[in-house]
PDB file of C-alpha atoms in Angstrom:
ATOM      1  CA  UNK A1176      20.059   8.238   4.879  1.00  0.00           C
ATOM      2  CA  UNK A1177      18.109   8.772   2.189  1.00  0.00           C
ATOM      3  CA  UNK A1178      14.498   9.889   2.313  1.00  0.00           C
ATOM      4  CA  UNK A1179      11.368  10.072   0.160  1.00  0.00           C
ATOM      5  CA  UNK A1180       7.579  11.685   0.876  1.00  0.00           C
ATOM      6  CA  UNK A1181       4.475   8.349  -0.233  1.00  0.00           C
ATOM      7  CA  UNK A1182       1.298   9.401  -0.390  1.00  0.00           C
ATOM      8  CA  UNK A1183      -0.394   6.251   0.351  1.00  0.00           C
ATOM      9  CA  UNK A1184      -3.852   6.296  -1.305  1.00  0.00           C
ATOM     10  CA  UNK A1185      -3.661   3.037  -3.410  1.00  0.00           C
ATOM     11  CA  UNK A1186      -6.222   3.044  -6.286  1.00  0.00           C
ATOM     12  CA  UNK A1187      -6.963   6.501  -4.239  1.00  0.00           C
ATOM     13  CA  UNK A1188      -8.742   4.913  -1.211  1.00  0.00           C
ATOM     14  CA  UNK A1189      -7.244   6.876   2.304  1.00  0.00           C
ATOM     15  CA  UNK A1190      -5.182   4.192   3.336  1.00  0.00           C
ATOM     16  CA  UNK A1191      -2.519   5.656   6.289  1.00  0.00           C
ATOM     17  CA  UNK A1192      -4.960   5.105   9.325  1.00  0.00           C
ATOM     18  CA  UNK A1193      -3.978   1.189   8.047  1.00  0.00           C
ATOM     19  CA  UNK A1194      -0.628   2.187   7.204  1.00  0.00           C
ATOM     20  CA  UNK A1195      -0.304   3.360  10.983  1.00  0.00           C
ATOM     21  CA  UNK A1196      -2.320   0.099  13.021  1.00  0.00           C
ATOM     22  CA  UNK A1197       0.425  -2.213  10.851  1.00  0.00           C
ATOM     23  CA  UNK A1198       3.793  -0.417  11.428  1.00  0.00           C
ATOM     24  CA  UNK A1199       3.774  -0.354   7.476  1.00  0.00           C
ATOM     25  CA  UNK A1200       3.582   1.679   4.683  1.00  0.00           C
ATOM     26  CA  UNK A1201       1.581   0.259   1.909  1.00  0.00           C
ATOM     27  CA  UNK A1202       1.842   1.406  -1.576  1.00  0.00           C
ATOM     28  CA  UNK A1203      -0.605   0.652  -4.542  1.00  0.00           C
ATOM     29  CA  UNK A1204      -0.134  -0.896  -8.464  1.00  0.00           C
ATOM     30  CA  UNK A1205      -0.985  -4.538  -6.683  1.00  0.00           C
ATOM     31  CA  UNK A1206      -2.098  -6.300 -10.035  1.00  0.00           C
ATOM     32  CA  UNK A1207       1.513  -6.356 -10.695  1.00  0.00           C
ATOM     33  CA  UNK A1208       3.203  -9.472  -9.923  1.00  0.00           C
ATOM     34  CA  UNK A1209       6.310 -10.716  -9.572  1.00  0.00           C
ATOM     35  CA  UNK A1210       8.445  -6.897  -9.006  1.00  0.00           C
ATOM     36  CA  UNK A1211      10.029  -8.078  -5.964  1.00  0.00           C
ATOM     37  CA  UNK A1212      12.329 -10.701  -8.656  1.00  0.00           C
ATOM     38  CA  UNK A1213      15.881  -8.844  -6.762  1.00  0.00           C
ATOM     39  CA  UNK A1214      17.714 -10.210 -10.728  1.00  0.00           C
ATOM     40  CA  UNK A1215      14.735  -8.160 -12.204  1.00  0.00           C
ATOM     41  CA  UNK A1216      15.712  -5.074 -13.835  1.00  0.00           C
ATOM     42  CA  UNK A1217      14.251  -1.773 -14.207  1.00  0.00           C
ATOM     43  CA  UNK A1218      13.374  -2.287 -18.197  1.00  0.00           C
ATOM     44  CA  UNK A1219      11.186  -5.354 -17.201  1.00  0.00           C
ATOM     45  CA  UNK A1220       9.461  -4.132 -14.040  1.00  0.00           C
ATOM     46  CA  UNK A1221       7.980  -1.488 -16.367  1.00  0.00           C
ATOM     47  CA  UNK A1222       6.913  -3.924 -19.222  1.00  0.00           C
ATOM     48  CA  UNK A1223       5.112  -5.407 -16.460  1.00  0.00           C
ATOM     49  CA  UNK A1224       3.313  -2.418 -15.068  1.00  0.00           C
ATOM     50  CA  UNK A1225       2.930  -1.506 -18.706  1.00  0.00           C
ATOM     51  CA  UNK A1226       1.293  -4.852 -19.737  1.00  0.00           C
ATOM     52  CA  UNK A1227      -1.028  -4.850 -15.811  1.00  0.00           C
ATOM     53  CA  UNK A1228      -2.062  -1.546 -15.695  1.00  0.00           C
ATOM     54  CA  UNK A1229      -1.076   0.483 -19.422  1.00  0.00           C
ATOM     55  CA  UNK A1230      -1.905  -1.801 -21.941  1.00  0.00           C
ATOM     56  CA  UNK A1231      -4.201   0.775 -23.812  1.00  0.00           C
ATOM     57  CA  UNK A1232      -1.453   3.240 -23.651  1.00  0.00           C
ATOM     58  CA  UNK A1233      -0.264   5.007 -26.360  1.00  0.00           C
ATOM     59  CA  UNK A1234       2.877   5.447 -25.130  1.00  0.00           C
ATOM     60  CA  UNK A1235       5.016   4.488 -22.426  1.00  0.00           C
ATOM     61  CA  UNK A1236       4.888   7.907 -20.430  1.00  0.00           C
ATOM     62  CA  UNK A1237       1.941   6.588 -17.342  1.00  0.00           C
ATOM     63  CA  UNK A1238       3.982   3.059 -17.518  1.00  0.00           C
ATOM     64  CA  UNK A1239       6.808   5.179 -16.457  1.00  0.00           C
ATOM     65  CA  UNK A1240       5.590   7.337 -14.069  1.00  0.00           C
ATOM     66  CA  UNK A1241       4.422   4.139 -12.032  1.00  0.00           C
ATOM     67  CA  UNK A1242       7.869   2.638 -11.875  1.00  0.00           C
ATOM     68  CA  UNK A1243       9.629   5.336 -10.968  1.00  0.00           C
ATOM     69  CA  UNK A1244       7.080   5.151  -7.303  1.00  0.00           C
ATOM     70  CA  UNK A1245       7.827   1.731  -7.362  1.00  0.00           C
ATOM     71  CA  UNK A1246      10.628   1.754  -7.745  1.00  0.00           C
ATOM     72  CA  UNK A1247      11.859   3.574  -5.143  1.00  0.00           C
ATOM     73  CA  UNK A1248       9.653   1.377  -2.654  1.00  0.00           C
ATOM     74  CA  UNK A1249      10.401  -1.387  -3.756  1.00  0.00           C
ATOM     75  CA  UNK A1250      14.750  -0.814  -4.377  1.00  0.00           C
ATOM     76  CA  UNK A1251      15.856   2.779  -3.253  1.00  0.00           C
ATOM     77  CA  UNK A1252      14.190   2.835   0.079  1.00  0.00           C
ATOM     78  CA  UNK A1253      16.201   0.671   2.948  1.00  0.00           C
ATOM     79  CA  UNK A1254      16.786   0.023   6.315  1.00  0.00           C
ATOM     80  CA  UNK A1255      17.389   3.457   8.015  1.00  0.00           C
ATOM     81  CA  UNK A1256      15.766   5.632   5.774  1.00  0.00           C
ATOM     82  CA  UNK A1257      13.091   8.713   6.767  1.00  0.00           C
ATOM     83  CA  UNK A1258       9.360   8.279   4.877  1.00  0.00           C
ATOM     84  CA  UNK A1259       7.260  11.391   5.075  1.00  0.00           C
ATOM     85  CA  UNK A1260       3.448  10.515   4.541  1.00  0.00           C
ATOM     86  CA  UNK A1261       1.509  13.806   4.175  1.00  0.00           C
ATOM     87  CA  UNK A1262      -2.131  13.346   5.964  1.00  0.00           C
ATOM     88  CA  UNK A1263      -4.328  15.937   4.881  1.00  0.00           C
ATOM     89  CA  UNK A1264      -3.362  19.518   7.296  1.00  0.00           C
ATOM     90  CA  UNK A1265      -0.524  17.000   8.480  1.00  0.00           C
ATOM     91  CA  UNK A1266       2.456  14.739   8.344  1.00  0.00           C
ATOM     92  CA  UNK A1267       3.710  10.904   9.492  1.00  0.00           C
ATOM     93  CA  UNK A1268       7.421  10.418   9.776  1.00  0.00           C
ATOM     94  CA  UNK A1269       8.262   6.861   9.522  1.00  0.00           C
ATOM     95  CA  UNK A1270      12.280   5.256   9.593  1.00  0.00           C
ATOM     96  CA  UNK A1271      12.242   1.841   7.201  1.00  0.00           C
ATOM     97  CA  UNK A1272      12.789  -1.617   8.834  1.00  0.00           C
ATOM     98  CA  UNK A1273      12.086  -3.974   6.718  1.00  0.00           C
ATOM     99  CA  UNK A1274      12.198  -5.138   2.915  1.00  0.00           C
ATOM    100  CA  UNK A1275       9.537  -4.681   0.948  1.00  0.00           C
ATOM    101  CA  UNK A1276       7.205  -7.235   0.653  1.00  0.00           C
ATOM    102  CA  UNK A1277       3.705  -8.711  -0.786  1.00  0.00           C
ATOM    103  CA  UNK A1278       0.408  -9.976   0.617  1.00  0.00           C
ATOM    104  CA  UNK A1279      -1.389 -11.056  -1.619  1.00  0.00           C
ATOM    105  CA  UNK A1280      -4.386 -11.519   0.232  1.00  0.00           C
ATOM    106  CA  UNK A1281      -4.883  -7.798   0.670  1.00  0.00           C
ATOM    107  CA  UNK A1282      -5.178  -7.698  -4.144  1.00  0.00           C
ATOM    108  CA  UNK A1283      -8.772  -6.391  -2.884  1.00  0.00           C
ATOM    109  CA  UNK A1284      -7.456  -3.047  -1.747  1.00  0.00           C
ATOM    110  CA  UNK A1285      -4.753  -2.842  -3.819  1.00  0.00           C
ATOM    111  CA  UNK A1286      -2.655  -2.943  -0.880  1.00  0.00           C
ATOM    112  CA  UNK A1287      -0.717  -5.401  -1.029  1.00  0.00           C
ATOM    113  CA  UNK A1288       2.934  -3.941  -1.756  1.00  0.00           C
ATOM    114  CA  UNK A1289       4.144  -2.761   1.979  1.00  0.00           C
ATOM    115  CA  UNK A1290       7.131  -2.334   3.975  1.00  0.00           C
ATOM    116  CA  UNK A1291       7.482  -2.514   7.609  1.00  0.00           C
ATOM    117  CA  UNK A1292       8.270   0.486   9.298  1.00  0.00           C
ATOM    118  CA  UNK A1293       9.457   2.635  13.175  1.00  0.00           C
ATOM    119  CA  UNK A1294       6.343   5.272  13.136  1.00  0.00           C
ATOM    120  CA  UNK A1295       8.751   8.271  14.794  1.00  0.00           C
ATOM    121  CA  UNK A1296       6.736  10.635  16.927  1.00  0.00           C
ATOM    122  CA  UNK A1297       5.209   7.991  18.385  1.00  0.00           C
ATOM    123  CA  UNK A1298       3.267   7.987  14.900  1.00  0.00           C
ATOM    124  CA  UNK A1299       2.085  11.275  15.652  1.00  0.00           C
ATOM    125  CA  UNK A1300       1.378  13.341  12.679  1.00  0.00           C
ATOM    126  CA  UNK A1301       3.225  16.838  13.121  1.00  0.00           C
ATOM    127  CA  UNK A1302       1.186  19.924  11.804  1.00  0.00           C
ATOM    128  CA  UNK A1303       2.471  20.738   8.571  1.00  0.00           C
ATOM    129  CA  UNK A1304       2.592  23.882   8.757  1.00  0.00           C
ATOM    130  CA  UNK A1305       5.492  23.037  10.940  1.00  0.00           C
ATOM    131  CA  UNK A1306       7.977  22.334   8.150  1.00  0.00           C
ATOM    132  CA  UNK A1307      10.264  25.277   6.435  1.00  0.00           C
ATOM    133  CA  UNK A1308       8.789  25.591   2.490  1.00  0.00           C
ATOM    134  CA  UNK A1309      10.796  23.066   0.538  1.00  0.00           C
ATOM    135  CA  UNK A1310       8.966  20.060   3.159  1.00  0.00           C
ATOM    136  CA  UNK A1311       5.384  21.343   2.659  1.00  0.00           C
ATOM    137  CA  UNK A1312       6.232  22.051  -1.366  1.00  0.00           C
ATOM    138  CA  UNK A1313       7.592  18.437  -1.572  1.00  0.00           C
ATOM    139  CA  UNK A1314       4.640  17.024   0.225  1.00  0.00           C
ATOM    140  CA  UNK A1315       2.437  18.616  -2.846  1.00  0.00           C
ATOM    141  CA  UNK A1316       4.101  16.334  -5.327  1.00  0.00           C
ATOM    142  CA  UNK A1317       1.336  14.978  -6.959  1.00  0.00           C
ATOM    143  CA  UNK A1318       3.167  11.471  -7.598  1.00  0.00           C
ATOM    144  CA  UNK A1319       3.092   8.598  -5.353  1.00  0.00           C
ATOM    145  CA  UNK A1320       6.685   8.218  -3.802  1.00  0.00           C
ATOM    146  CA  UNK A1321       9.034  11.099  -4.321  1.00  0.00           C
ATOM    147  CA  UNK A1322      12.517  11.530  -3.428  1.00  0.00           C
ATOM    148  CA  UNK A1323      12.810  14.003   0.059  1.00  0.00           C
ATOM    149  CA  UNK A1324      16.828  13.272   0.601  1.00  0.00           C
ATOM    150  CA  UNK A1325      18.026  16.665   0.078  1.00  0.00           C
ATOM    151  CA  UNK A1326      15.700  17.261   2.952  1.00  0.00           C
ATOM    152  CA  UNK A1327      16.344  14.413   5.375  1.00  0.00           C
ATOM    153  CA  UNK A1328      18.007  17.855   8.000  1.00  0.00           C
ATOM    154  CA  UNK A1329      14.675  19.022   7.177  1.00  0.00           C
ATOM    155  CA  UNK A1330      13.005  16.293   8.366  1.00  0.00           C
ATOM    156  CA  UNK A1331      14.848  15.930  11.151  1.00  0.00           C
ATOM    157  CA  UNK A1332      13.960  19.465  12.142  1.00  0.00           C
ATOM    158  CA  UNK A1333      10.747  18.576  12.227  1.00  0.00           C
ATOM    159  CA  UNK A1334      10.853  15.748  14.666  1.00  0.00           C
ATOM    160  CA  UNK A1335      13.448  17.273  17.327  1.00  0.00           C
ATOM    161  CA  UNK A1336      10.752  20.394  17.247  1.00  0.00           C
ATOM    162  CA  UNK A1337       8.197  18.292  17.910  1.00  0.00           C
ATOM    163  CA  UNK A1338       9.722  16.701  21.414  1.00  0.00           C
ATOM    164  CA  UNK A1339      10.593  20.144  22.073  1.00  0.00           C
ATOM    165  CA  UNK A1340       7.406  22.463  20.940  1.00  0.00           C
ATOM    166  CA  UNK A1341       5.741  22.548  24.700  1.00  0.00           C
ATOM    167  CA  UNK A1342       9.288  24.842  24.686  1.00  0.00           C
ATOM    168  CA  UNK A1343       9.567  27.755  22.382  1.00  0.00           C
ATOM    169  CA  UNK A1344      12.429  29.825  21.748  1.00  0.00           C
ATOM    170  CA  UNK A1345      13.267  32.820  20.583  1.00  0.00           C
ATOM    171  CA  UNK A1346      14.259  32.031  16.963  1.00  0.00           C
ATOM    172  CA  UNK A1347      11.078  29.861  16.416  1.00  0.00           C
ATOM    173  CA  UNK A1348       9.007  32.210  18.068  1.00  0.00           C
ATOM    174  CA  UNK A1349      10.863  35.118  16.088  1.00  0.00           C
ATOM    175  CA  UNK A1350      10.407  33.159  12.920  1.00  0.00           C
ATOM    176  CA  UNK A1351       5.967  32.300  13.348  1.00  0.00           C
ATOM    177  CA  UNK A1352       5.903  36.064  14.078  1.00  0.00           C
ATOM    178  CA  UNK A1353       7.241  37.161  10.368  1.00  0.00           C
ATOM    179  CA  UNK A1354       5.328  34.735   8.730  1.00  0.00           C
ATOM    180  CA  UNK A1355       2.027  36.525  10.419  1.00  0.00           C
ATOM    181  CA  UNK A1356       3.006  39.811   9.491  1.00  0.00           C
ATOM    182  CA  UNK A1357       4.648  39.042   6.740  1.00  0.00           C
ATOM    183  CA  UNK A1358       0.809  37.195   5.687  1.00  0.00           C
ATOM    184  CA  UNK A1359      -0.675  40.133   6.776  1.00  0.00           C
ATOM    185  CA  UNK A1360       1.313  42.350   4.722  1.00  0.00           C
ATOM    186  CA  UNK A1361       1.164  40.391   1.721  1.00  0.00           C
ATOM    187  CA  UNK A1362      -2.682  40.701   1.877  1.00  0.00           C
ATOM    188  CA  UNK A1363      -3.603  44.278   3.664  1.00  0.00           C
ATOM    189  CA  UNK A1364      -0.378  46.267   3.226  1.00  0.00           C
ATOM    190  CA  UNK A1365       1.074  48.289   0.257  1.00  0.00           C
ATOM    191  CA  UNK A1366       1.678  45.898  -2.554  1.00  0.00           C
ATOM    192  CA  UNK A1367      -0.784  46.121  -5.471  1.00  0.00           C
ATOM    193  CA  UNK A1368      -0.563  43.167  -8.543  1.00  0.00           C
ATOM    194  CA  UNK A1369       2.151  44.235 -10.430  1.00  0.00           C
ATOM    195  CA  UNK A1370       4.412  44.755  -6.986  1.00  0.00           C
ATOM    196  CA  UNK A1371       3.407  40.736  -5.906  1.00  0.00           C
ATOM    197  CA  UNK A1372       4.504  39.588  -9.384  1.00  0.00           C
ATOM    198  CA  UNK A1373       8.240  41.277  -8.862  1.00  0.00           C
ATOM    199  CA  UNK A1374       8.161  40.220  -4.886  1.00  0.00           C
ATOM    200  CA  UNK A1375       7.537  36.239  -6.921  1.00  0.00           C
ATOM    201  CA  UNK A1376      10.244  37.654  -9.080  1.00  0.00           C
ATOM    202  CA  UNK A1377      12.565  38.200  -6.709  1.00  0.00           C
ATOM    203  CA  UNK A1378      11.708  35.102  -4.044  1.00  0.00           C
ATOM    204  CA  UNK A1379      12.544  33.021  -7.218  1.00  0.00           C
ATOM    205  CA  UNK A1380      15.426  34.067  -7.581  1.00  0.00           C
ATOM    206  CA  UNK A1381      17.215  34.081  -4.343  1.00  0.00           C
ATOM    207  CA  UNK A1382      15.966  30.408  -4.187  1.00  0.00           C
ATOM    208  CA  UNK A1383      18.216  29.441  -6.880  1.00  0.00           C
ATOM    209  CA  UNK A1384      17.322  30.350 -10.256  1.00  0.00           C
ATOM    210  CA  UNK A1385      19.307  32.466 -13.070  1.00  0.00           C
ATOM    211  CA  UNK A1386      16.909  34.956 -14.059  1.00  0.00           C
ATOM    212  CA  UNK A1387      13.183  35.670 -13.289  1.00  0.00           C
ATOM    213  CA  UNK A1388      11.366  37.911 -15.244  1.00  0.00           C
ATOM    214  CA  UNK A1389       7.741  39.858 -15.025  1.00  0.00           C
ATOM    215  CA  UNK A1390       6.491  39.001 -17.865  1.00  0.00           C
ATOM    216  CA  UNK A1391       4.616  42.247 -19.433  1.00  0.00           C
ATOM    217  CA  UNK A1392       1.437  42.889 -19.923  1.00  0.00           C
ATOM    218  CA  UNK A1393       1.121  42.968 -23.571  1.00  0.00           C
ATOM    219  CA  UNK A1394       3.087  39.705 -23.790  1.00  0.00           C
ATOM    220  CA  UNK A1395       1.040  37.610 -20.885  1.00  0.00           C
ATOM    221  CA  UNK A1396      -0.051  34.563 -22.442  1.00  0.00           C
ATOM    222  CA  UNK A1397      -0.921  33.063 -19.106  1.00  0.00           C
ATOM    223  CA  UNK A1398       2.116  33.064 -17.284  1.00  0.00           C
ATOM    224  CA  UNK A1399       3.081  36.107 -15.386  1.00  0.00           C
ATOM    225  CA  UNK A1400       6.660  35.197 -14.158  1.00  0.00           C
ATOM    226  CA  UNK A1401       8.600  32.834 -15.992  1.00  0.00           C
ATOM    227  CA  UNK A1402      12.300  31.842 -14.173  1.00  0.00           C
ATOM    228  CA  UNK A1403      15.077  28.890 -15.000  1.00  0.00           C
ATOM    229  CA  UNK A1404      16.622  26.936 -12.585  1.00  0.00           C
ATOM    230  CA  UNK A1405      19.857  25.172 -13.736  1.00  0.00           C
ATOM    231  CA  UNK A1406      19.921  21.125 -12.541  1.00  0.00           C
ATOM    232  CA  UNK A1407      23.167  19.432 -11.614  1.00  0.00           C
ATOM    233  CA  UNK A1408      25.010  22.478 -13.033  1.00  0.00           C
ATOM    234  CA  UNK A1409      24.152  21.885 -16.852  1.00  0.00           C
ATOM    235  CA  UNK A1410      20.688  21.447 -17.569  1.00  0.00           C
ATOM    236  CA  UNK A1411      17.689  24.446 -17.507  1.00  0.00           C
ATOM    237  CA  UNK A1412      14.477  24.271 -16.080  1.00  0.00           C
ATOM    238  CA  UNK A1413      12.129  27.232 -16.773  1.00  0.00           C
ATOM    239  CA  UNK A1414       9.277  27.556 -14.688  1.00  0.00           C
ATOM    240  CA  UNK A1415       5.705  29.278 -15.498  1.00  0.00           C
ATOM    241  CA  UNK A1416       4.083  31.406 -12.790  1.00  0.00           C
ATOM    242  CA  UNK A1417       1.173  32.486 -12.366  1.00  0.00           C
ATOM    243  CA  UNK A1418       0.099  35.298  -9.544  1.00  0.00           C
ATOM    244  CA  UNK A1419      -2.766  36.469  -7.795  1.00  0.00           C
ATOM    245  CA  UNK A1420      -2.731  38.886  -5.240  1.00  0.00           C
ATOM    246  CA  UNK A1421      -6.048  38.075  -3.801  1.00  0.00           C
ATOM    247  CA  UNK A1422      -7.474  38.036  -0.389  1.00  0.00           C
ATOM    248  CA  UNK A1423      -8.537  34.503   1.649  1.00  0.00           C
ATOM    249  CA  UNK A1424     -11.760  34.707  -0.328  1.00  0.00           C
ATOM    250  CA  UNK A1425     -13.348  33.794  -3.094  1.00  0.00           C
ATOM    251  CA  UNK A1426     -10.419  31.017  -3.295  1.00  0.00           C
ATOM    252  CA  UNK A1427      -8.333  30.412  -6.518  1.00  0.00           C
ATOM    253  CA  UNK A1428      -9.966  28.611  -8.761  1.00  0.00           C
ATOM    254  CA  UNK A1429      -9.555  25.995 -11.226  1.00  0.00           C
ATOM    255  CA  UNK A1430      -9.882  28.779 -13.955  1.00  0.00           C
ATOM    256  CA  UNK A1431      -6.593  29.625 -12.797  1.00  0.00           C
ATOM    257  CA  UNK A1432      -4.859  26.709 -13.071  1.00  0.00           C
ATOM    258  CA  UNK A1433      -6.415  26.042 -16.788  1.00  0.00           C
ATOM    259  CA  UNK A1434      -5.117  30.052 -17.550  1.00  0.00           C
ATOM    260  CA  UNK A1435      -1.239  28.428 -16.376  1.00  0.00           C
ATOM    261  CA  UNK A1436      -1.285  25.633 -18.144  1.00  0.00           C
ATOM    262  CA  UNK A1437      -1.814  28.452 -21.764  1.00  0.00           C
ATOM    263  CA  UNK A1438       1.085  29.582 -20.376  1.00  0.00           C
ATOM    264  CA  UNK A1439       3.188  26.468 -19.937  1.00  0.00           C
ATOM    265  CA  UNK A1440       2.370  25.356 -23.079  1.00  0.00           C
ATOM    266  CA  UNK A1441       3.160  28.904 -24.781  1.00  0.00           C
ATOM    267  CA  UNK A1442       6.240  29.042 -22.936  1.00  0.00           C
ATOM    268  CA  UNK A1443       7.704  25.334 -23.499  1.00  0.00           C
ATOM    269  CA  UNK A1444       7.461  25.481 -19.299  1.00  0.00           C
ATOM    270  CA  UNK A1445       8.919  22.063 -17.373  1.00  0.00           C
ATOM    271  CA  UNK A1446       7.152  23.533 -14.112  1.00  0.00           C
ATOM    272  CA  UNK A1447       4.328  25.140 -13.351  1.00  0.00           C
ATOM    273  CA  UNK A1448       3.340  27.122 -10.168  1.00  0.00           C
ATOM    274  CA  UNK A1449       0.447  29.517  -8.642  1.00  0.00           C
ATOM    275  CA  UNK A1450       1.541  31.048  -6.280  1.00  0.00           C
ATOM    276  CA  UNK A1451      -1.470  33.479  -4.291  1.00  0.00           C
ATOM    277  CA  UNK A1452      -1.628  35.490  -1.029  1.00  0.00           C
ATOM    278  CA  UNK A1453      -5.150  33.981  -0.661  1.00  0.00           C
ATOM    279  CA  UNK A1454      -6.011  30.486   0.052  1.00  0.00           C
ATOM    280  CA  UNK A1455      -6.459  27.650  -2.890  1.00  0.00           C
ATOM    281  CA  UNK A1456      -9.817  25.743  -3.671  1.00  0.00           C
ATOM    282  CA  UNK A1457      -9.944  21.631  -4.194  1.00  0.00           C
ATOM    283  CA  UNK A1458     -11.396  22.410  -7.789  1.00  0.00           C
ATOM    284  CA  UNK A1459      -7.518  23.928  -8.333  1.00  0.00           C
ATOM    285  CA  UNK A1460      -6.151  21.000  -6.663  1.00  0.00           C
ATOM    286  CA  UNK A1461      -7.848  18.420  -8.734  1.00  0.00           C
ATOM    287  CA  UNK A1462      -6.973  20.295 -12.236  1.00  0.00           C
ATOM    288  CA  UNK A1463      -3.861  20.357 -11.403  1.00  0.00           C
ATOM    289  CA  UNK A1464      -3.650  16.886 -10.317  1.00  0.00           C
ATOM    290  CA  UNK A1465      -5.379  16.370 -13.572  1.00  0.00           C
ATOM    291  CA  UNK A1466      -2.955  17.458 -15.447  1.00  0.00           C
ATOM    292  CA  UNK A1467      -0.385  15.701 -13.712  1.00  0.00           C
ATOM    293  CA  UNK A1468      -1.890  12.982 -14.196  1.00  0.00           C
ATOM    294  CA  UNK A1469      -2.181  13.608 -18.313  1.00  0.00           C
ATOM    295  CA  UNK A1470       0.920  14.963 -19.416  1.00  0.00           C
ATOM    296  CA  UNK A1471       3.814  14.372 -15.865  1.00  0.00           C
ATOM    297  CA  UNK A1472       3.898  17.938 -15.256  1.00  0.00           C
ATOM    298  CA  UNK A1473       3.831  18.812 -11.817  1.00  0.00           C
ATOM    299  CA  UNK A1474       2.294  22.687 -11.431  1.00  0.00           C
ATOM    300  CA  UNK A1475       3.259  23.238  -7.598  1.00  0.00           C
ATOM    301  CA  UNK A1476       0.216  25.453  -5.671  1.00  0.00           C
ATOM    302  CA  UNK A1477       1.191  28.054  -2.959  1.00  0.00           C
ATOM    303  CA  UNK A1478      -1.193  29.832  -1.175  1.00  0.00           C
ATOM    304  CA  UNK A1479      -0.491  33.174   0.717  1.00  0.00           C
ATOM    305  CA  UNK A1480       0.474  30.785   4.244  1.00  0.00           C
ATOM    306  CA  UNK A1481       3.883  29.334   2.126  1.00  0.00           C
ATOM    307  CA  UNK A1482       4.452  32.072   0.346  1.00  0.00           C
ATOM    308  CA  UNK A1483       4.507  34.233   3.590  1.00  0.00           C
ATOM    309  CA  UNK A1484       6.872  31.762   4.710  1.00  0.00           C
ATOM    310  CA  UNK A1485       9.244  31.009   1.468  1.00  0.00           C
ATOM    311  CA  UNK A1486       9.115  35.355   1.657  1.00  0.00           C
ATOM    312  CA  UNK A1487      11.220  34.621   5.347  1.00  0.00           C
ATOM    313  CA  UNK A1488      13.366  32.160   4.910  1.00  0.00           C
ATOM    314  CA  UNK A1489      14.819  32.996   1.831  1.00  0.00           C
ATOM    315  CA  UNK A1490      13.629  36.752   0.713  1.00  0.00           C
ATOM    316  CA  UNK A1491      13.758  38.455   4.012  1.00  0.00           C
ATOM    317  CA  UNK A1492      17.339  36.061   5.299  1.00  0.00           C
ATOM    318  CA  UNK A1493      19.146  37.397   2.008  1.00  0.00           C
ATOM    319  CA  UNK A1494      18.135  40.239   1.596  1.00  0.00           C
TER     320      UNK A1494
END
């Protein structure tokens, strides 16, 4: 069984209700016809998308990104796979039950490419706060369709917990209590901004970073913490982090994301994170999304509640 995270907003229009009503999942790029041909190579797949949507682009980066999303939707998904559909502060989970189809009559709203699904949890949404930190993080991916097979267990746990949500357990009560207590300590406890940066460094190490350092203030070019992760035991991925030890108001704004972008580029990092004990503004989210669209570099925005959950799940559990 594989799993995916899918944003159902073709042409930036929310189509989740249409997906629920039709028992289908939906993706965009409807003008790129012919992608369902079974013998189409990935290169030919990309050519169709490039010529249809990105003919004026100087590089194939955007066409390549679109190819990845559409390829996963059309070729990689199979019956029985799980699909997580983020929607505001909640998410839905579906089980794929049919092959990809193309409905030409839906070209007007960019919803031609679809797949039949069975909506799990009685087609009811699940609050994001009930998911583990790794799944919450994956749902913040800015791309349309992302792989999530490594999170199948976490997705299944959410579904199982929804069945028993009226039956609180010692574990669930304890975890929720720890997260709330940790969030309060992050905002009102003994941490100052320096200690907050060192906590982030330690949390990243507990999450598998091979190296994590706090950047000296005299050398800070926009990244407060730098961490290195190994992918498949071979490839180094550098992560640049901007840390903000703030209260919920004011929320982190676009200027903080712009500071991080400077650090990302100065350090040649592959990935960025803004981690705050406070909250994230819509302007910050838009700035991160725009940067991803322009460069393909993902910036994850982690608010106080999500960071508290990361501390409990990764740092406290291993201390």
